[in-house]
Coordinates of C-alpha atoms in Angstrom, one line a residue:
Chain A
X1 CA 122.4 86.5 217.5
X2 CA 125.1 88.5 215.8
X3 CA 127.7 87.0 213.4
X4 CA 130.7 85.5 215.0
X5 CA 134.0 87.3 215.4
X6 CA 137.5 85.9 216.2
X7 CA 139.3 87.7 218.9
X8 CA 143.0 86.8 219.4
X9 CA 144.2 86.4 223.0
X10 CA 147.9 86.3 223.8
X11 CA 150.7 85.3 223.5
X12 CA 151.6 88.6 225.2
X13 CA 148.7 89.4 227.5
X14 CA 148.7 91.2 230.9
X15 CA 147.0 88.3 232.7
X16 CA 149.3 85.7 231.2
X17 CA 152.7 85.3 232.7
X18 CA 153.4 82.8 230.0
X19 CA 152.8 82.8 226.2
X20 CA 149.6 81.0 225.2
X21 CA 147.7 82.0 222.2
X22 CA 143.9 81.5 221.9
X23 CA 141.6 82.4 219.1
X24 CA 138.3 83.2 220.8
X25 CA 135.3 82.8 218.5
X26 CA 132.7 85.1 220.0
X27 CA 129.1 85.8 219.2
X28 CA 128.0 89.1 220.7
X29 CA 129.8 88.8 224.1
X30 CA 129.7 85.0 224.4
X31 CA 132.5 82.7 223.6
X32 CA 131.3 79.9 221.4
X33 CA 134.6 78.3 220.4
X34 CA 138.2 78.4 221.4
X35 CA 141.2 77.4 219.3
X36 CA 144.4 77.2 221.4
X37 CA 147.8 77.5 219.8
X38 CA 150.9 76.5 221.6
X39 CA 154.6 76.1 220.8
X40 CA 156.0 79.4 222.0
X41 CA 158.0 77.8 224.7
X42 CA 158.9 74.5 223.1
X43 CA 162.6 73.8 223.6
X44 CA 162.8 70.1 222.9
X45 CA 164.4 69.1 226.1
X46 CA 163.3 65.4 226.0
X47 CA 165.9 65.0 223.3
X48 CA 168.6 66.2 225.6
X49 CA 168.7 62.8 227.2
X50 CA 170.9 61.8 224.2
X51 CA 173.6 64.2 225.3
X52 CA 173.2 64.4 229.1
X53 CA 173.7 61.3 231.2
X54 CA 171.1 60.2 233.6
X55 CA 172.7 62.0 236.5
X56 CA 173.0 65.3 234.6
X57 CA 169.6 65.1 233.2
X58 CA 168.0 65.7 236.6
X59 CA 169.0 69.4 236.3
X60 CA 167.4 69.6 232.9
X61 CA 164.3 67.9 234.2
X62 CA 164.1 70.4 237.0
X63 CA 164.1 73.2 234.4
X64 CA 161.0 71.8 232.6
X65 CA 159.2 74.3 234.7
X66 CA 160.4 76.8 237.3
X67 CA 157.2 76.6 239.3
X68 CA 157.0 72.8 239.6
X69 CA 160.9 72.4 239.6
X70 CA 161.0 70.4 242.7
X71 CA 158.2 68.1 241.4
X72 CA 159.9 67.4 238.1
X73 CA 163.3 66.6 239.6
X74 CA 161.5 64.3 242.1
X75 CA 159.4 62.6 239.4
X76 CA 162.4 62.1 237.2
X77 CA 164.6 60.7 240.0
X78 CA 161.9 58.3 241.1
X79 CA 161.5 57.0 237.6
X80 CA 165.2 56.4 237.1
X81 CA 165.5 54.8 240.5
X82 CA 162.7 52.4 239.5
X83 CA 164.5 51.8 236.2
X84 CA 167.7 50.8 238.0
X85 CA 166.1 49.2 241.1
X86 CA 167.6 51.7 243.6
X87 CA 166.3 51.8 247.1
X88 CA 166.2 55.3 248.5
X89 CA 166.8 55.8 252.2
X90 CA 163.7 56.6 254.1
X91 CA 164.9 59.9 255.4
X92 CA 165.5 61.1 251.9
X93 CA 162.0 60.1 250.9
X94 CA 160.6 62.2 253.8
X95 CA 162.8 65.2 252.9
X96 CA 161.7 65.0 249.3
X97 CA 158.1 65.0 250.2
X98 CA 158.6 67.9 252.6
X99 CA 160.2 70.0 249.9
X100 CA 157.6 68.9 247.4
X101 CA 154.7 69.9 249.6
X102 CA 156.5 73.3 250.3
X103 CA 156.7 73.8 246.6
X104 CA 153.0 73.0 246.3
X105 CA 152.2 75.8 248.9
X106 CA 154.4 78.2 247.0
X107 CA 152.8 77.2 243.7
X108 CA 149.2 77.6 245.0
X109 CA 150.0 80.9 246.7
X110 CA 151.5 82.1 243.4
X111 CA 148.4 81.0 241.6
X112 CA 146.0 82.5 244.1
X113 CA 147.8 85.8 243.6
X114 CA 147.6 85.5 239.8
X115 CA 143.9 84.6 239.9
X116 CA 143.2 87.6 242.1
X117 CA 145.1 89.7 239.6
X118 CA 143.0 88.3 236.8
X119 CA 139.9 89.9 238.1
X120 CA 141.6 93.1 239.1
X121 CA 142.2 92.5 242.8
X122 CA 145.8 93.6 242.7
X123 CA 146.3 94.2 246.4
X124 CA 145.4 90.5 247.0
X125 CA 148.0 89.5 244.4
X126 CA 150.6 91.4 246.4
X127 CA 149.5 89.8 249.7
X128 CA 149.7 86.3 248.3
X129 CA 153.1 86.9 246.9
X130 CA 154.3 88.5 250.2
X131 CA 153.2 85.3 252.0
X132 CA 154.9 83.2 249.3
X133 CA 158.2 84.9 250.0
X134 CA 158.2 83.2 253.4
X135 CA 158.1 79.8 251.8
X136 CA 160.9 80.9 249.4
X137 CA 162.9 81.9 252.5
X138 CA 162.6 78.4 253.7
X139 CA 163.8 77.1 250.4
X140 CA 166.8 79.4 250.4
X141 CA 167.7 78.4 253.9
X142 CA 167.5 74.7 253.3
X143 CA 168.7 74.4 249.7
X144 CA 170.3 77.6 248.7
X145 CA 168.0 78.3 245.8
X146 CA 164.7 80.2 245.6
X147 CA 162.9 78.6 242.7
X148 CA 165.3 76.0 241.2
X149 CA 166.3 74.0 244.2
X150 CA 168.7 71.4 242.7
X151 CA 168.4 69.3 245.8
X152 CA 167.2 65.9 244.5
X153 CA 169.7 63.5 243.1
X154 CA 169.2 60.0 241.7
X155 CA 169.5 57.9 244.8
X156 CA 168.6 60.4 247.4
X157 CA 168.9 64.1 248.2
X158 CA 171.9 66.4 248.2
X159 CA 171.3 68.1 251.5
X160 CA 169.9 67.2 254.9
X161 CA 167.6 69.4 257.0
X162 CA 168.6 69.5 260.6
X163 CA 165.9 68.6 263.2
X164 CA 166.1 72.1 264.7
X165 CA 165.6 73.5 261.2
X166 CA 162.6 71.2 260.7
X167 CA 161.1 72.5 263.9
X168 CA 161.7 76.1 262.6
X169 CA 159.9 75.3 259.4
X170 CA 156.9 74.0 261.3
X171 CA 156.7 77.1 263.3
X172 CA 157.0 79.3 260.2
X173 CA 154.1 77.4 258.7
X174 CA 152.1 77.9 261.9
X175 CA 152.8 81.6 261.6
X176 CA 151.7 81.6 257.9
X177 CA 148.4 79.9 258.8
X178 CA 146.7 82.9 260.5
X179 CA 147.8 85.3 257.7
X180 CA 146.7 82.8 255.1
X181 CA 143.3 82.5 256.7
X182 CA 142.7 86.2 256.2
X183 CA 143.5 85.8 252.5
X184 CA 141.3 82.8 252.0
X185 CA 138.5 84.4 254.0
X186 CA 138.5 87.3 251.6
X187 CA 138.8 85.1 248.5
X188 CA 136.0 82.7 249.5
X189 CA 133.5 85.1 251.1
X190 CA 134.0 88.5 249.5
X191 CA 131.0 89.5 247.4
X192 CA 133.0 91.0 244.6
X193 CA 135.2 87.9 244.3
X194 CA 132.1 85.7 244.3
X195 CA 130.5 87.7 241.6
X196 CA 133.4 86.9 239.3
X197 CA 133.8 83.3 240.2
X198 CA 130.5 81.6 241.2
X199 CA 128.9 79.8 238.3
X200 CA 131.6 80.9 235.8
X201 CA 133.4 78.4 233.5
X202 CA 131.6 75.3 234.8
X203 CA 133.0 71.9 234.0
X204 CA 130.7 69.1 234.9
X205 CA 131.8 65.8 236.6
X206 CA 131.0 63.9 233.4
X207 CA 133.0 66.2 231.2
X208 CA 135.9 66.1 233.7
X209 CA 135.9 62.3 233.6
X210 CA 135.4 62.1 229.8
X211 CA 138.3 64.4 229.1
X212 CA 140.5 62.8 231.8
X213 CA 141.1 66.0 233.7
X214 CA 143.7 65.9 236.5
X215 CA 144.7 67.8 239.6
X216 CA 142.7 70.5 241.4
X217 CA 140.9 71.2 238.1
X218 CA 139.3 67.7 238.2
X219 CA 138.9 67.7 242.0
X220 CA 136.8 70.8 241.7
X221 CA 134.4 68.9 239.5
X222 CA 134.1 66.1 242.1
X223 CA 136.6 63.7 240.7
X224 CA 138.3 62.2 243.7
X225 CA 141.6 61.5 242.2
X226 CA 144.9 62.4 243.8
X227 CA 148.1 60.5 243.2
X228 CA 149.2 61.2 246.7
X229 CA 146.5 58.9 248.0
X230 CA 148.4 55.9 246.5
X231 CA 150.7 56.3 249.4
X232 CA 154.0 56.0 247.6
X233 CA 157.2 57.2 249.3
X234 CA 156.7 59.1 252.5
X235 CA 153.0 59.7 251.6
X236 CA 152.5 56.1 252.8
X237 CA 153.5 57.2 256.4
X238 CA 150.6 59.7 256.6
X239 CA 148.0 58.7 259.1
X240 CA 145.2 59.9 256.8
X241 CA 145.0 61.4 253.4
X242 CA 141.8 62.3 251.7
X243 CA 141.8 64.3 248.3
X244 CA 140.0 67.6 248.7
X245 CA 137.1 67.7 246.3
X246 CA 134.2 70.1 245.5
X247 CA 131.1 69.4 243.6
X248 CA 130.4 72.7 241.8
X249 CA 133.0 72.6 239.0
X250 CA 133.0 76.4 238.6
X251 CA 135.8 78.9 239.1
X252 CA 134.8 79.4 242.7
X253 CA 135.2 75.6 243.4
X254 CA 138.6 75.6 241.8
X255 CA 139.7 78.6 244.0
X256 CA 138.3 76.8 247.0
X257 CA 140.0 73.5 246.4
X258 CA 143.4 75.1 246.0
X259 CA 142.8 77.3 249.1
X260 CA 142.2 74.1 251.1
X261 CA 145.1 72.2 249.6
X262 CA 147.5 74.7 251.0
X263 CA 146.3 73.9 254.5
X264 CA 146.5 70.2 253.7
X265 CA 150.1 70.5 252.6
X266 CA 151.0 72.4 255.8
X267 CA 149.4 69.5 257.7
X268 CA 151.4 66.9 255.7
X269 CA 154.7 68.7 256.3
X270 CA 154.1 69.1 260.0
X271 CA 153.1 65.4 260.4
X272 CA 156.2 64.2 258.4
X273 CA 158.5 66.6 260.2
X274 CA 157.4 64.9 263.4
X275 CA 157.8 61.3 262.1
X276 CA 161.1 61.7 260.1
X277 CA 163.5 58.9 260.9
X278 CA 167.3 59.4 261.3
X279 CA 169.7 57.9 258.7
X280 CA 171.4 58.4 255.4
X281 CA 170.1 60.8 252.9
X282 CA 171.5 59.2 249.7
X283 CA 172.9 55.9 248.4
X284 CA 175.7 55.6 245.9
X285 CA 174.5 55.0 242.4
X286 CA 176.5 52.6 240.3
X287 CA 176.1 51.2 236.8
X288 CA 173.8 52.0 234.0
X289 CA 170.2 51.2 233.2
X290 CA 169.9 47.8 231.5
X291 CA 169.2 47.8 227.8
X292 CA 165.5 47.7 227.2
X293 CA 164.6 48.4 230.8
X294 CA 161.5 50.5 231.1
X295 CA 159.9 52.4 234.0
X296 CA 156.8 54.5 234.4
X297 CA 155.9 56.7 237.3
X298 CA 153.2 59.2 238.3
X299 CA 153.5 62.1 240.7
X300 CA 151.0 64.6 242.0
X301 CA 152.3 68.0 240.9
X302 CA 150.7 71.2 242.2
X303 CA 148.7 71.2 238.9
X304 CA 147.8 67.5 238.9
X305 CA 149.1 64.1 237.9
X306 CA 152.3 64.1 235.9
X307 CA 153.4 60.9 234.1
X308 CA 157.0 60.0 233.6
X309 CA 158.4 57.2 231.3
X310 CA 162.0 56.2 231.0
X311 CA 163.8 53.6 228.9
X312 CA 167.4 52.5 229.3
X313 CA 169.8 51.3 226.6
X314 CA 172.8 50.0 228.6
X315 CA 174.8 53.2 228.5
X316 CA 174.8 56.1 230.9
X317 CA 172.4 57.9 228.5
X318 CA 168.7 57.1 228.6
X319 CA 167.1 55.8 225.4
X320 CA 164.0 57.8 225.9
X321 CA 162.5 60.1 228.6
X322 CA 159.0 61.2 228.3
X323 CA 156.7 63.3 230.5
X324 CA 153.0 64.0 230.2
X325 CA 152.4 67.1 232.3
X326 CA 149.1 68.1 233.9
X327 CA 148.5 71.2 231.9
X328 CA 148.7 69.4 228.5
X329 CA 146.0 67.2 229.9
X330 CA 143.9 70.0 231.2
X331 CA 143.9 72.2 228.1
X332 CA 141.1 70.1 226.6
X333 CA 139.0 70.8 229.7
X334 CA 139.9 74.5 229.6
X335 CA 138.5 74.7 226.0
X336 CA 135.2 73.1 227.2
X337 CA 135.0 75.4 230.3
X338 CA 135.5 78.5 228.1
X339 CA 132.7 77.6 225.8
X340 CA 129.6 79.6 226.7
X341 CA 131.3 82.0 229.1
X342 CA 131.4 85.8 228.7
X343 CA 134.3 87.4 227.0
X344 CA 135.1 89.3 230.2
X345 CA 135.4 86.0 232.2
X346 CA 137.9 84.4 229.8
X347 CA 140.8 85.6 232.0
X348 CA 139.3 84.1 235.1
X349 CA 138.6 80.7 233.4
X350 CA 142.0 80.4 231.9
X351 CA 143.7 81.3 235.2
X352 CA 141.6 78.9 237.3
X353 CA 142.9 75.8 235.4
X354 CA 146.4 77.1 236.5
X355 CA 148.0 76.6 233.1
X356 CA 151.7 75.9 233.1
X357 CA 152.8 76.4 229.5
X358 CA 156.5 75.6 229.9
X359 CA 155.5 72.2 231.4
X360 CA 153.1 71.6 228.5
X361 CA 155.5 72.4 225.7
X362 CA 158.8 71.4 227.4
Chain B
X1 CA 174.0 108.5 237.2
X2 CA 173.1 110.8 240.1
X3 CA 169.4 110.1 239.9
X4 CA 167.0 108.4 237.6
X5 CA 165.6 110.7 234.9
X6 CA 162.2 109.0 235.2
X7 CA 160.4 106.1 236.7
X8 CA 161.0 103.1 234.4
X9 CA 157.9 101.2 233.3
X10 CA 158.7 97.7 232.4
X11 CA 157.0 95.1 230.1
X12 CA 157.7 91.5 230.6
X13 CA 157.7 88.8 227.9
X14 CA 158.4 85.1 228.5
X15 CA 160.4 83.8 225.5
X16 CA 160.9 80.2 226.1
X17 CA 161.8 80.3 229.7
X18 CA 161.0 77.7 232.2
X19 CA 158.9 80.1 234.3
X20 CA 161.6 80.3 237.0
X21 CA 162.8 83.7 235.8
X22 CA 159.3 84.9 235.1
X23 CA 158.2 84.3 238.7
X24 CA 161.4 86.0 239.8
X25 CA 160.6 89.0 237.6
X26 CA 157.1 89.2 239.2
X27 CA 158.6 88.6 242.7
X28 CA 160.9 91.6 242.1
X29 CA 157.9 93.8 241.7
X30 CA 156.1 92.3 244.7
X31 CA 156.4 93.2 248.4
X32 CA 159.3 91.0 249.2
X33 CA 161.7 93.0 247.1
X34 CA 159.5 95.9 246.2
X35 CA 160.8 97.1 242.9
X36 CA 158.2 99.8 243.0
X37 CA 160.4 101.6 245.4
X38 CA 162.4 102.6 242.4
X39 CA 159.3 103.6 240.4
X40 CA 159.3 100.3 238.5
X41 CA 155.8 99.6 237.3
X42 CA 154.8 96.6 235.3
X43 CA 152.7 97.3 232.3
X44 CA 151.1 95.1 229.6
X45 CA 151.3 97.7 226.9
X46 CA 154.6 98.0 224.9
X47 CA 153.8 101.6 224.0
X48 CA 153.9 102.6 227.7
X49 CA 157.1 100.7 228.5
X50 CA 160.6 101.9 228.8
X51 CA 162.4 98.7 229.7
X52 CA 161.7 95.3 228.0
X53 CA 162.4 92.4 230.3
X54 CA 162.8 89.2 228.3
X55 CA 163.1 85.9 230.0
X56 CA 164.1 82.7 228.1
X57 CA 165.7 82.1 224.8
X58 CA 164.2 82.7 221.4
X59 CA 162.9 80.1 219.0
X60 CA 161.3 80.1 215.5
X61 CA 157.8 80.5 217.0
X62 CA 158.4 83.4 219.4
X63 CA 161.2 85.4 217.6
X64 CA 158.6 87.4 215.7
X65 CA 156.6 88.1 218.9
X66 CA 159.8 89.4 220.7
X67 CA 160.7 91.6 217.7
X68 CA 157.1 92.9 217.4
X69 CA 157.0 93.9 221.1
X70 CA 160.4 95.6 220.7
X71 CA 159.3 97.5 217.6
X72 CA 156.1 98.6 219.3
X73 CA 158.0 100.2 222.1
X74 CA 158.8 103.9 221.7
X75 CA 162.3 105.3 221.7
X76 CA 164.3 105.6 224.0
X77 CA 164.0 101.9 225.0
X78 CA 166.2 99.4 226.9
X79 CA 166.2 95.6 226.7
X80 CA 167.2 93.6 229.7
X81 CA 167.9 89.9 229.2
X82 CA 166.8 88.2 232.4
X83 CA 168.3 84.9 233.3
X84 CA 171.0 82.8 231.6
X85 CA 168.6 81.5 228.9
X86 CA 167.9 85.0 227.7
X87 CA 171.6 85.8 227.8
X88 CA 172.9 82.8 225.9
X89 CA 170.5 79.9 225.8
X90 CA 171.8 78.5 229.1
X91 CA 171.2 74.9 229.8
X92 CA 169.0 74.6 226.7
X93 CA 171.6 76.1 224.3
X94 CA 172.0 72.9 222.3
X95 CA 168.3 72.1 222.1
X96 CA 167.0 71.7 218.5
X97 CA 164.4 74.4 219.0
X98 CA 166.5 77.1 220.6
X99 CA 168.1 79.7 218.4
X100 CA 170.0 81.3 221.3
X101 CA 169.9 84.3 223.5
X102 CA 167.6 87.2 223.0
X103 CA 170.4 89.2 221.3
X104 CA 169.8 86.9 218.3
X105 CA 166.5 88.8 217.8
X106 CA 166.9 92.3 219.2
X107 CA 169.7 94.4 220.6
X108 CA 170.2 93.8 224.3
X109 CA 171.5 96.5 226.6
X110 CA 171.8 94.8 230.0
X111 CA 172.5 91.1 230.7
X112 CA 171.3 89.7 234.0
X113 CA 172.6 86.1 234.4
X114 CA 171.4 83.5 236.9
X115 CA 169.3 80.4 236.8
X116 CA 166.9 81.4 237.9
X117 CA 167.9 85.1 238.0
X118 CA 167.8 86.4 241.5
X119 CA 165.6 89.5 242.3
X120 CA 168.6 91.4 243.6
X121 CA 170.4 90.9 240.2
X122 CA 167.2 92.0 238.4
X123 CA 167.0 95.2 240.5
X124 CA 170.6 95.9 239.7
X125 CA 170.0 95.2 236.0
X126 CA 167.0 97.5 235.9
X127 CA 168.9 100.3 237.7
X128 CA 171.7 99.8 235.1
X129 CA 169.0 99.9 232.4
X130 CA 167.8 103.3 233.7
X131 CA 171.3 104.7 233.2
X132 CA 171.3 103.4 229.6
X133 CA 167.8 104.8 229.2
X134 CA 169.0 108.3 230.3
X135 CA 172.0 108.1 228.0
X136 CA 169.7 107.2 225.0
X137 CA 167.3 110.0 225.9
X138 CA 170.1 112.5 226.0
X139 CA 171.4 111.3 222.6
X140 CA 167.9 111.6 221.1
X141 CA 167.6 115.1 222.5
X142 CA 170.9 116.1 221.0
X143 CA 169.9 114.6 217.6
X144 CA 166.7 116.6 217.6
X145 CA 168.5 119.8 218.4
X146 CA 171.0 119.1 215.6
X147 CA 168.1 118.8 213.2
X148 CA 166.3 121.9 214.3

């Protein structure tokens, strides 16, 4: 055993699209400890509730993270609606979930590409992102934006999707399926991919439960926890929803869970597009949250459970808005998963937890 | 500019952006928009890069990182501020931890606004950046001649 050395990793690193700094303590080639340092992206946007009213803040909430933008605006809107006791029209709930699941597909495809890039499979990165453009085209057609959609409002949604457009979305998703299968077949069966992922960065079921891991990261360690299964909003209309889990807890399991979740999301969108009722897409919101009123809410983001808390003070400004995002939860598990892995596998382990630093730091 | 003097290699750093612009920067280089048509290649090494794409505003924690990457780049170099946060601070301009646009830290040559910045805008900005790059290269050449 040699003496230990500290190798700095990030904040500017080719595999990291976002700034995260890790001090890797290595002995020979093995990582024995990891000290994460965050704070490069902190903006302090929770404090903005003091200067933006609850209707304006939805645009700030959306910009917590550009990848989970739809999820954050949805989570925020649901929390404020609960705070003020607003009933959202059913059609709006369906539309929200359809957009949210589309953004899950785009997030997972983006991630599959980045993960492939992390072990040097650059052509796969390009293929995943090419497929992802088709989802972004749907966003652009239905909302006008590519990544920041600005379509959710407190009390409903800003735009409707015509029935013909919904049918077109379903057929685009059908078209994506066959191309997507080629990608997942390669990622899940190719020998060179397996060599880099199987048995790497294992997080056991016990560790995942102890550290309260969330999202696909936990589900890959056999934790059957998915907020969507609570059946809130339009998720309640699904005929069947089972969280996708895997027992192995290694990088391969995490790739597999996310690969399957894309297909699950396609299924959800197609089922909801068939069941969507006619009606209004928004209700008028009047008044302000009562002083002292509190509301909490959870939402399954592409990266896992996100918790929202809001408190009113009788004015149009909220007293407090707080989010606990999935990555801030998962960083503890990432540190555990990194311990004992080879220095060369660090990229892969970090990428497979799908860190979203701007969510974490806000 | 009749033609680009060279294929611009870019380096990307996420200041305190929300990721929206970062994924658009990457999408610009991917098949949908195919920035590589113009010879734009993404590199992780500041010493290899001609154009510095910064997304997001600067804060106390990352201002040194932005300056360091800029200093490590070799002349001639061009900085493109990608997205409204990098231009002026955008929606977060009055956050307590936001100093402002990237021009608070390093000189910016091209501003590409948008929230999130659109890939078409980015391609435009990079092409404009190449023109600035050529200009700077000419100037350097002239200075060298003057010295000799």
